[in-house]
Amino acid sequence: MSLSAFRTLRWKIAALTAVACCAVAGVIGVLVRDAVHDRGMNAMREQVDDRLLAAEKEYARTGRVELPVDARAPEELPAPLARSLAAEQSQGWNKALWYDVDPPNWYWMWGAAAVGDRVLVVRVDMSREERNRQLLDRRILISLFTSLAVVVPLAALATEPVHRRLRYGARTARVIADGDLDARIGRPGRARDEITEMSAAVDEMAAALQRKLEDERRFTADVAHELRTPLMGLATAAGLLGEDDEATALVRDRVRALTALVEDLLEISRLDAGVERARLDRVPLAEFVEDVVRRSGAGSPADTRITVRDAAVVETDPRRVERIVVNLVANAHRHGATPVEVTVTGTRIAVRDHGPGFPAALLEHGPRRFLTGASERGRGHGLGLTVAEGQARVLGARLTFENAPDGGAVATLHLTSGTL
């Protein structure tokens, strides 16, 4: 299991459960340990007091004591016990206790009682009680680790349904982000919790987005279709203009530009609808690209250089590949700077210009319709790269955009499937 797996929510919940168990067990362990220790100390104090009381009675009656009680002169007492007895006597008491600790093997409870000019001293061995306390500490630790070994897997297992639902929701959200707006999370199971509410909200968002995009696609298609008829009349009228002057050339150029825009809009509408299907054929890329660039009329032959390196024969839709290459070359001439280099390597077709390069927004988000990016890339309606990317999706190919290290924009079509 990789380290990233332990960063998931289920293991975070399991870790939180483990911390809570450790805290509870630690508090209980400390309380039990202190209670046992206090009980042992009280028992030893009572034992010392009982022995001192019995020794005092025996000393008063016979003038002597028997072991384990000893009668000593005050100066024969251990210094800590002597100080404790002096402090008690200053308060009006004649008895004192001292807990003598010298780990690992020296644990004694001392008691002293002043009788006349003598001090009765008793010493009780507490090693057994200390060993019992140490044994209790070990048992508390063993119990803690045993509970962790049981609780953590159980917590991870208990959170698996929640984790599974979250993973399913995340996968569905990625599918929606990739363009499948029909995907839905749904409401699996009977749970009615925050995850269910989040799933319902994501489904509602996807449905609303789907309706909005469908309305926009339909509107774009309707507008383009409605514009087609008057444009045909306008193109015919422009062709009938008799005088071949500057005004006539300008009108014809604008009519061609408007016609190209409407055709691009119709093509984008079909691509957005998902009804386009590739018609595959064997295509030798080297000869095909050279023919497409020559027929495109984008720039002079000196401004467009073609380089071929081990070009392959692929099974693809030649019409769509031609559309992509023409758009990339035209975009390079329109928004970049000459020379434009078209390189065919294996199943890849790269188009590079020597202009200012693609803007950062395009490199990050990809081409967007009606957006040409930075002003230094020139002006235009910005549909060429959008159409090229849509046609690449129909082909099952990949279209990438980057800037060359020494300047210039590079668009690469990767035809990686169907190589012959």
Coordinates of C-alpha atoms in Angstrom, one line a residue:
M1 CA 0.0 0.0 0.0
S2 CA 1.4 3.4 -1.0
L3 CA 2.0 6.3 1.4
S4 CA -0.7 8.3 -0.4
A5 CA -3.3 5.7 0.6
F6 CA -2.9 6.6 4.2
R7 CA -3.8 10.2 3.4
T8 CA -7.3 9.3 2.5
L9 CA -10.3 10.2 4.6
R10 CA -10.8 6.7 6.0
W11 CA -7.3 6.5 7.4
K12 CA -7.6 10.0 8.8
I13 CA -10.8 9.0 10.6
A14 CA -9.0 5.8 11.8
A15 CA -6.1 7.9 13.0
L16 CA -8.5 10.3 14.8
T17 CA -10.2 7.3 16.4
A18 CA -6.9 5.9 17.5
V19 CA -5.9 9.3 19.0
A20 CA -9.2 9.4 20.9
C21 CA -8.7 5.9 22.1
C22 CA -5.2 6.7 23.3
A23 CA -6.4 9.8 25.1
V24 CA -9.2 7.9 26.8
A25 CA -7.0 4.9 27.7
G26 CA -4.2 7.2 28.8
V27 CA -6.5 9.1 31.2
I28 CA -8.1 6.0 32.5
G29 CA -4.6 4.4 32.9
V30 CA -3.3 7.4 34.8
L31 CA -6.3 7.5 37.1
V32 CA -6.1 3.7 37.8
R33 CA -2.3 3.9 38.3
D34 CA -2.6 6.8 40.7
A35 CA -5.5 5.1 42.6
V36 CA -3.5 1.9 43.0
H37 CA -0.4 3.8 44.1
D38 CA -2.4 5.9 46.6
R39 CA -4.1 2.8 48.0
G40 CA -0.7 1.1 48.4
M41 CA 0.7 4.1 50.1
N42 CA -2.3 4.4 52.5
A43 CA -2.0 0.7 53.3
M44 CA 1.7 1.1 54.1
R45 CA 1.0 4.2 56.2
E46 CA -1.6 2.3 58.2
Q47 CA 0.7 -0.7 58.7
V48 CA 3.5 1.6 59.9
D49 CA 1.1 3.4 62.2
D50 CA -0.2 0.2 63.6
R51 CA 3.3 -1.1 64.3
L52 CA 4.3 2.2 65.9
L53 CA 1.2 2.2 68.1
A54 CA 1.8 -1.3 69.2
A55 CA 5.5 -0.5 69.8
E56 CA 4.6 2.6 71.9
K57 CA 2.4 0.5 74.2
E58 CA 5.0 -2.2 74.5
Y59 CA 7.8 0.3 75.3
A60 CA 5.6 2.1 77.9
R61 CA 4.9 -1.2 79.6
T62 CA 8.2 -3.0 79.4
G63 CA 10.7 -0.3 78.4
R64 CA 11.9 -2.3 75.3
V65 CA 10.7 -3.1 71.8
E66 CA 11.0 -6.1 69.5
L67 CA 11.9 -6.1 65.8
P68 CA 11.0 -4.9 63.3
V69 CA 10.6 -1.8 65.6
D70 CA 13.8 -0.3 66.8
A71 CA 14.5 2.3 69.5
R72 CA 17.1 4.8 68.5
A73 CA 18.6 8.0 69.7
P74 CA 17.4 11.1 67.7
E75 CA 20.9 11.6 66.2
E76 CA 20.8 8.0 64.8
L77 CA 17.8 8.7 62.6
P78 CA 18.3 9.2 58.8
A79 CA 18.5 12.9 58.1
P80 CA 15.2 13.1 56.0
L81 CA 13.3 11.2 58.7
A82 CA 14.8 13.4 61.4
R83 CA 13.7 16.5 59.6
S84 CA 10.2 15.2 59.0
L85 CA 9.9 14.3 62.7
A86 CA 11.1 17.7 63.7
A87 CA 8.6 19.4 61.5
E88 CA 5.8 17.3 62.9
Q89 CA 6.9 18.0 66.5
S90 CA 6.7 21.7 65.7
Q91 CA 3.1 21.2 64.9
G92 CA 2.4 19.3 68.1
W93 CA 2.7 15.7 66.7
N94 CA 5.2 13.1 67.8
K95 CA 5.0 10.9 64.7
A96 CA 6.5 11.2 61.2
L97 CA 6.6 9.2 57.9
W98 CA 9.3 9.1 55.2
Y99 CA 9.1 7.3 51.9
D100 CA 12.6 6.3 51.0
V101 CA 13.1 5.7 47.2
D102 CA 16.3 4.6 45.6
P103 CA 15.4 2.8 42.3
P104 CA 15.5 0.2 41.0
N105 CA 15.5 -1.9 44.1
W106 CA 15.1 0.3 47.2
Y107 CA 11.6 1.2 48.3
W108 CA 10.9 1.7 52.0
M109 CA 8.3 3.3 54.2
W110 CA 9.8 4.7 57.4
G111 CA 7.9 5.6 60.5
A112 CA 9.2 7.4 63.6
A113 CA 7.5 8.1 67.0
A114 CA 9.2 10.1 69.8
V115 CA 8.9 8.5 73.2
G116 CA 10.8 10.3 75.9
D117 CA 14.5 10.6 74.9
R118 CA 14.2 7.7 72.4
V119 CA 12.7 7.5 68.9
L120 CA 10.8 4.3 67.9
V121 CA 11.6 3.5 64.3
V122 CA 9.9 1.1 62.0
R123 CA 10.7 0.3 58.3
V124 CA 8.4 -1.5 55.9
D125 CA 9.6 -2.9 52.6
M126 CA 7.5 -1.5 49.7
S127 CA 9.3 -3.3 46.8
R128 CA 6.4 -5.7 46.3
E129 CA 3.9 -2.8 45.9
E130 CA 6.3 -1.0 43.5
R131 CA 6.7 -4.1 41.4
N132 CA 2.9 -4.5 41.3
R133 CA 2.6 -0.8 40.1
Q134 CA 5.2 -1.4 37.4
L135 CA 3.4 -4.5 36.3
L136 CA 0.2 -2.5 36.2
D137 CA 2.0 0.1 34.0
R138 CA 3.0 -2.7 31.6
R139 CA -0.5 -4.1 31.5
I140 CA -1.9 -0.7 30.8
L141 CA 0.5 -0.2 27.8
I142 CA -0.2 -3.7 26.5
S143 CA -4.0 -3.1 26.8
L144 CA -3.5 0.2 25.0
F145 CA -1.6 -1.2 22.0
T146 CA -4.0 -4.2 21.8
S147 CA -7.0 -1.9 21.7
L148 CA -5.3 0.2 19.0
A149 CA -4.6 -3.0 17.0
V150 CA -8.3 -3.8 17.1
V151 CA -9.9 -0.3 16.9
V152 CA -7.9 1.1 14.0
P153 CA -8.8 -1.7 11.5
L154 CA -12.4 -1.7 12.7
A155 CA -12.5 2.1 12.3
A156 CA -11.1 1.8 8.8
L157 CA -13.5 -1.0 7.9
A158 CA -16.4 1.0 9.3
T159 CA -15.6 4.0 7.2
E160 CA -15.2 2.0 4.0
P161 CA -18.8 2.6 2.8
V162 CA -18.4 6.3 3.3
H163 CA -15.0 6.2 1.5
R164 CA -16.5 4.1 -1.3
R165 CA -19.3 6.6 -1.8
L166 CA -16.9 9.6 -1.9
R167 CA -14.7 7.8 -4.4
Y168 CA -17.6 7.1 -6.6
G169 CA -18.8 10.7 -6.4
A170 CA -15.3 12.0 -7.2
R171 CA -15.0 9.6 -10.3
T172 CA -18.4 10.7 -11.5
A173 CA -17.4 14.4 -11.1
R174 CA -14.3 13.8 -13.1
V175 CA -16.3 12.1 -15.9
I176 CA -18.6 15.1 -15.9
A177 CA -15.6 17.5 -16.1
D178 CA -14.3 15.5 -19.0
G179 CA -17.4 16.2 -21.0
D180 CA -19.9 13.4 -20.2
L181 CA -22.7 15.5 -19.0
D182 CA -25.1 12.5 -18.8
A183 CA -23.1 11.0 -15.9
R184 CA -24.8 11.2 -12.6
I185 CA -23.8 10.1 -9.1
G186 CA -27.3 9.0 -8.1
R187 CA -28.3 8.0 -4.6
P188 CA -27.0 4.5 -3.9
G189 CA -28.1 2.8 -0.7
R190 CA -30.5 4.1 1.9
A191 CA -28.2 6.6 3.6
R192 CA -29.6 10.1 4.0
D193 CA -26.6 12.1 5.1
E194 CA -24.4 14.9 4.0
I195 CA -22.8 12.8 1.2
T196 CA -26.3 12.1 -0.2
E197 CA -27.0 15.9 -0.2
M198 CA -23.7 16.6 -1.9
S199 CA -24.3 13.9 -4.5
A200 CA -27.8 15.4 -5.2
A201 CA -26.3 18.9 -5.5
V202 CA -23.6 17.7 -8.0
D203 CA -26.3 15.9 -10.1
E204 CA -28.4 19.0 -10.1
M205 CA -25.4 21.1 -11.1
A206 CA -24.5 18.7 -13.9
A207 CA -28.1 18.7 -15.2
A208 CA -28.3 22.5 -15.1
L209 CA -24.9 22.7 -16.9
Q210 CA -26.1 20.2 -19.5
R211 CA -29.3 22.2 -20.1
K212 CA -27.3 25.5 -20.4
L213 CA -24.7 24.1 -22.8
E214 CA -27.5 22.4 -24.9
D215 CA -29.3 25.8 -25.1
E216 CA -26.1 27.5 -26.1
R217 CA -25.3 24.9 -28.7
R218 CA -28.8 25.0 -30.1
F219 CA -28.7 28.8 -30.2
T220 CA -25.3 28.8 -32.0
A221 CA -26.5 26.3 -34.6
D222 CA -29.8 28.2 -35.2
V223 CA -28.0 31.5 -35.6
A224 CA -25.5 30.0 -38.0
H225 CA -28.2 28.3 -40.0
E226 CA -30.2 31.5 -40.2
L227 CA -27.2 33.5 -41.3
R228 CA -26.4 31.0 -44.1
T229 CA -29.2 32.2 -46.4
P230 CA -28.5 35.9 -46.3
L231 CA -24.8 35.2 -46.6
M232 CA -25.3 33.2 -49.7
G233 CA -27.1 36.2 -51.2
L234 CA -24.5 38.6 -50.0
A235 CA -21.7 36.4 -51.5
T236 CA -23.6 36.3 -54.8
A237 CA -24.1 40.0 -54.7
A238 CA -20.4 40.6 -54.0
G239 CA -19.4 38.4 -56.9
L240 CA -21.6 40.5 -59.2
L241 CA -19.8 43.7 -58.3
G242 CA -18.4 45.0 -61.5
E243 CA -15.5 47.3 -60.6
D244 CA -12.4 45.6 -59.3
D245 CA -11.4 48.4 -57.0
E246 CA -10.3 48.6 -53.3
A247 CA -13.9 48.8 -52.0
T248 CA -15.0 45.8 -53.9
A249 CA -12.0 43.8 -52.7
L250 CA -12.7 44.8 -49.1
V251 CA -16.4 43.8 -49.4
R252 CA -15.5 40.4 -50.9
D253 CA -12.8 39.8 -48.2
R254 CA -15.3 40.6 -45.4
V255 CA -17.9 38.4 -47.0
R256 CA -15.4 35.5 -47.1
A257 CA -14.5 36.1 -43.5
L258 CA -18.1 36.1 -42.4
T259 CA -18.8 33.0 -44.4
A260 CA -15.9 31.2 -42.8
L261 CA -17.1 32.3 -39.4
V262 CA -20.6 30.9 -40.0
E263 CA -19.1 27.6 -41.3
D264 CA -16.9 27.4 -38.2
L265 CA -19.9 28.0 -35.9
L266 CA -21.8 25.2 -37.7
E267 CA -18.9 22.8 -37.4
I268 CA -18.5 23.6 -33.7
S269 CA -22.2 23.0 -33.2
R270 CA -21.9 19.6 -34.8
L271 CA -18.8 18.8 -32.7
D272 CA -20.5 19.9 -29.5
A273 CA -23.6 17.7 -30.3
G274 CA -21.3 14.6 -30.4
V275 CA -22.8 13.4 -33.7
E276 CA -19.6 13.5 -35.7
R277 CA -18.0 10.2 -36.5
A278 CA -14.6 9.5 -38.1
R279 CA -14.4 7.7 -41.4
L280 CA -11.1 5.8 -41.4
D281 CA -8.8 5.3 -44.3
R282 CA -5.1 4.6 -44.8
V283 CA -3.2 7.8 -44.9
P284 CA 0.5 8.2 -45.6
L285 CA 1.2 11.2 -43.5
A286 CA 4.3 12.6 -45.3
E287 CA 2.6 12.9 -48.8
F288 CA -0.7 13.9 -47.2
V289 CA 0.6 16.8 -45.1
E290 CA 2.7 18.1 -48.0
D291 CA -0.3 18.1 -50.3
V292 CA -2.5 19.7 -47.6
V293 CA 0.0 22.5 -46.9
R294 CA 0.5 23.2 -50.6
R295 CA -3.3 23.4 -51.3
S296 CA -4.1 25.4 -48.2
G297 CA -2.6 28.6 -49.7
A298 CA -1.6 29.9 -46.2
G299 CA 1.5 31.9 -46.9
S300 CA 4.1 31.5 -49.6
P301 CA 6.1 28.2 -50.0
A302 CA 9.2 30.1 -48.6
D303 CA 7.2 31.0 -45.5
T304 CA 6.1 27.4 -44.7
R305 CA 8.7 24.7 -44.3
I306 CA 7.9 21.0 -44.2
T307 CA 10.2 18.5 -42.6
V308 CA 9.5 14.7 -42.6
R309 CA 11.2 12.3 -40.2
D310 CA 10.2 8.6 -40.5
A311 CA 6.5 9.5 -41.2
A312 CA 4.1 6.6 -40.7
V313 CA 1.0 5.4 -42.5
V314 CA -2.0 5.7 -40.2
E315 CA -5.6 4.7 -40.3
T316 CA -7.5 7.9 -39.7
D317 CA -10.1 10.3 -41.2
P318 CA -8.1 12.3 -43.8
R319 CA -10.8 15.0 -44.1
R320 CA -10.6 15.8 -40.4
V321 CA -6.8 15.6 -40.3
E322 CA -6.7 18.1 -43.2
R323 CA -9.1 20.4 -41.3
I324 CA -6.8 20.3 -38.3
V325 CA -3.6 20.9 -40.2
V326 CA -5.1 23.8 -42.3
N327 CA -6.4 25.5 -39.1
L328 CA -3.0 25.1 -37.3
V329 CA -1.1 26.5 -40.3
A330 CA -3.5 29.3 -40.8
N331 CA -3.4 30.2 -37.1
A332 CA 0.4 30.2 -37.2
H333 CA 0.5 32.6 -40.1
R334 CA -2.3 34.8 -38.8
H335 CA -1.2 35.1 -35.2
G336 CA 2.5 34.2 -35.2
A337 CA 5.5 35.1 -37.4
T338 CA 7.2 33.4 -40.3
P339 CA 8.7 31.0 -41.0
V340 CA 6.1 28.4 -40.1
E341 CA 7.6 25.0 -39.7
V342 CA 5.5 21.8 -40.2
T343 CA 7.2 18.7 -39.0
V344 CA 5.9 15.1 -39.5
T345 CA 7.6 12.6 -37.2
G346 CA 6.1 9.1 -37.0
T347 CA 2.5 9.7 -36.2
R348 CA 2.9 13.3 -35.0
I349 CA 2.3 16.5 -36.9
A350 CA 3.9 19.6 -35.3
V351 CA 3.2 23.2 -36.5
R352 CA 5.5 25.9 -35.2
D353 CA 5.7 29.6 -35.8
H354 CA 8.3 32.1 -34.7
G355 CA 6.0 34.7 -33.1
P356 CA 5.4 35.6 -29.4
G357 CA 4.0 32.2 -28.5
F358 CA 0.7 31.1 -27.1
P359 CA -0.7 33.1 -24.2
A360 CA -0.5 31.6 -20.7
A361 CA -4.3 31.2 -20.5
L362 CA -4.4 29.0 -23.6
L363 CA -1.6 26.9 -22.3
E364 CA -3.4 26.4 -19.0
H365 CA -7.0 26.0 -20.1
G366 CA -6.8 25.1 -23.8
P367 CA -8.3 27.1 -26.7
R368 CA -11.6 28.9 -26.1
R369 CA -14.0 30.0 -28.7
F370 CA -14.1 33.8 -29.6
L371 CA -10.9 34.3 -27.5
T372 CA -7.6 34.9 -29.2
G373 CA -5.6 35.4 -26.0
A374 CA -3.0 38.1 -25.8
S375 CA -3.1 41.1 -28.1
E376 CA 0.4 40.4 -29.5
R377 CA -1.1 37.2 -31.0
G378 CA -3.2 39.3 -33.3
R379 CA -6.9 39.6 -33.8
G380 CA -9.6 37.2 -35.0
H381 CA -12.7 35.3 -33.9
G382 CA -10.6 32.6 -32.3
L383 CA -12.4 29.5 -33.6
G384 CA -9.6 27.8 -35.5
L385 CA -7.9 26.1 -32.6
T386 CA -11.3 25.3 -31.1
V387 CA -12.4 23.5 -34.3
A388 CA -9.0 21.7 -34.5
E389 CA -9.3 20.5 -30.9
G390 CA -12.8 19.2 -31.5
Q391 CA -11.8 17.4 -34.7
A392 CA -8.9 15.8 -32.8
R393 CA -11.4 14.5 -30.2
V394 CA -13.5 12.9 -33.0
L395 CA -10.3 11.2 -34.3
G396 CA -9.4 9.9 -30.8
A397 CA -6.2 11.9 -31.2
R398 CA -4.5 14.4 -28.9
L399 CA -3.8 18.1 -29.7
T400 CA -1.2 19.8 -27.4
F401 CA 0.0 23.4 -27.2
E402 CA 3.3 24.7 -25.9
N403 CA 5.8 27.4 -26.5
A404 CA 9.3 26.6 -27.8
P405 CA 12.2 27.4 -25.5
D406 CA 13.7 29.8 -28.1
G407 CA 10.4 31.4 -28.9
G408 CA 7.3 30.6 -31.0
A409 CA 4.2 28.6 -30.5
V410 CA 4.1 24.9 -31.2
A411 CA 0.9 22.9 -31.8
T412 CA 1.2 19.1 -32.1
L413 CA -1.3 16.6 -33.3
H414 CA -0.6 13.1 -31.9
L415 CA -2.2 10.4 -34.0
T416 CA -1.2 7.5 -31.8
S417 CA -3.9 5.0 -32.7
G418 CA -4.4 2.9 -35.7
T419 CA -0.7 3.0 -36.9
L420 CA -0.1 0.6 -39.9

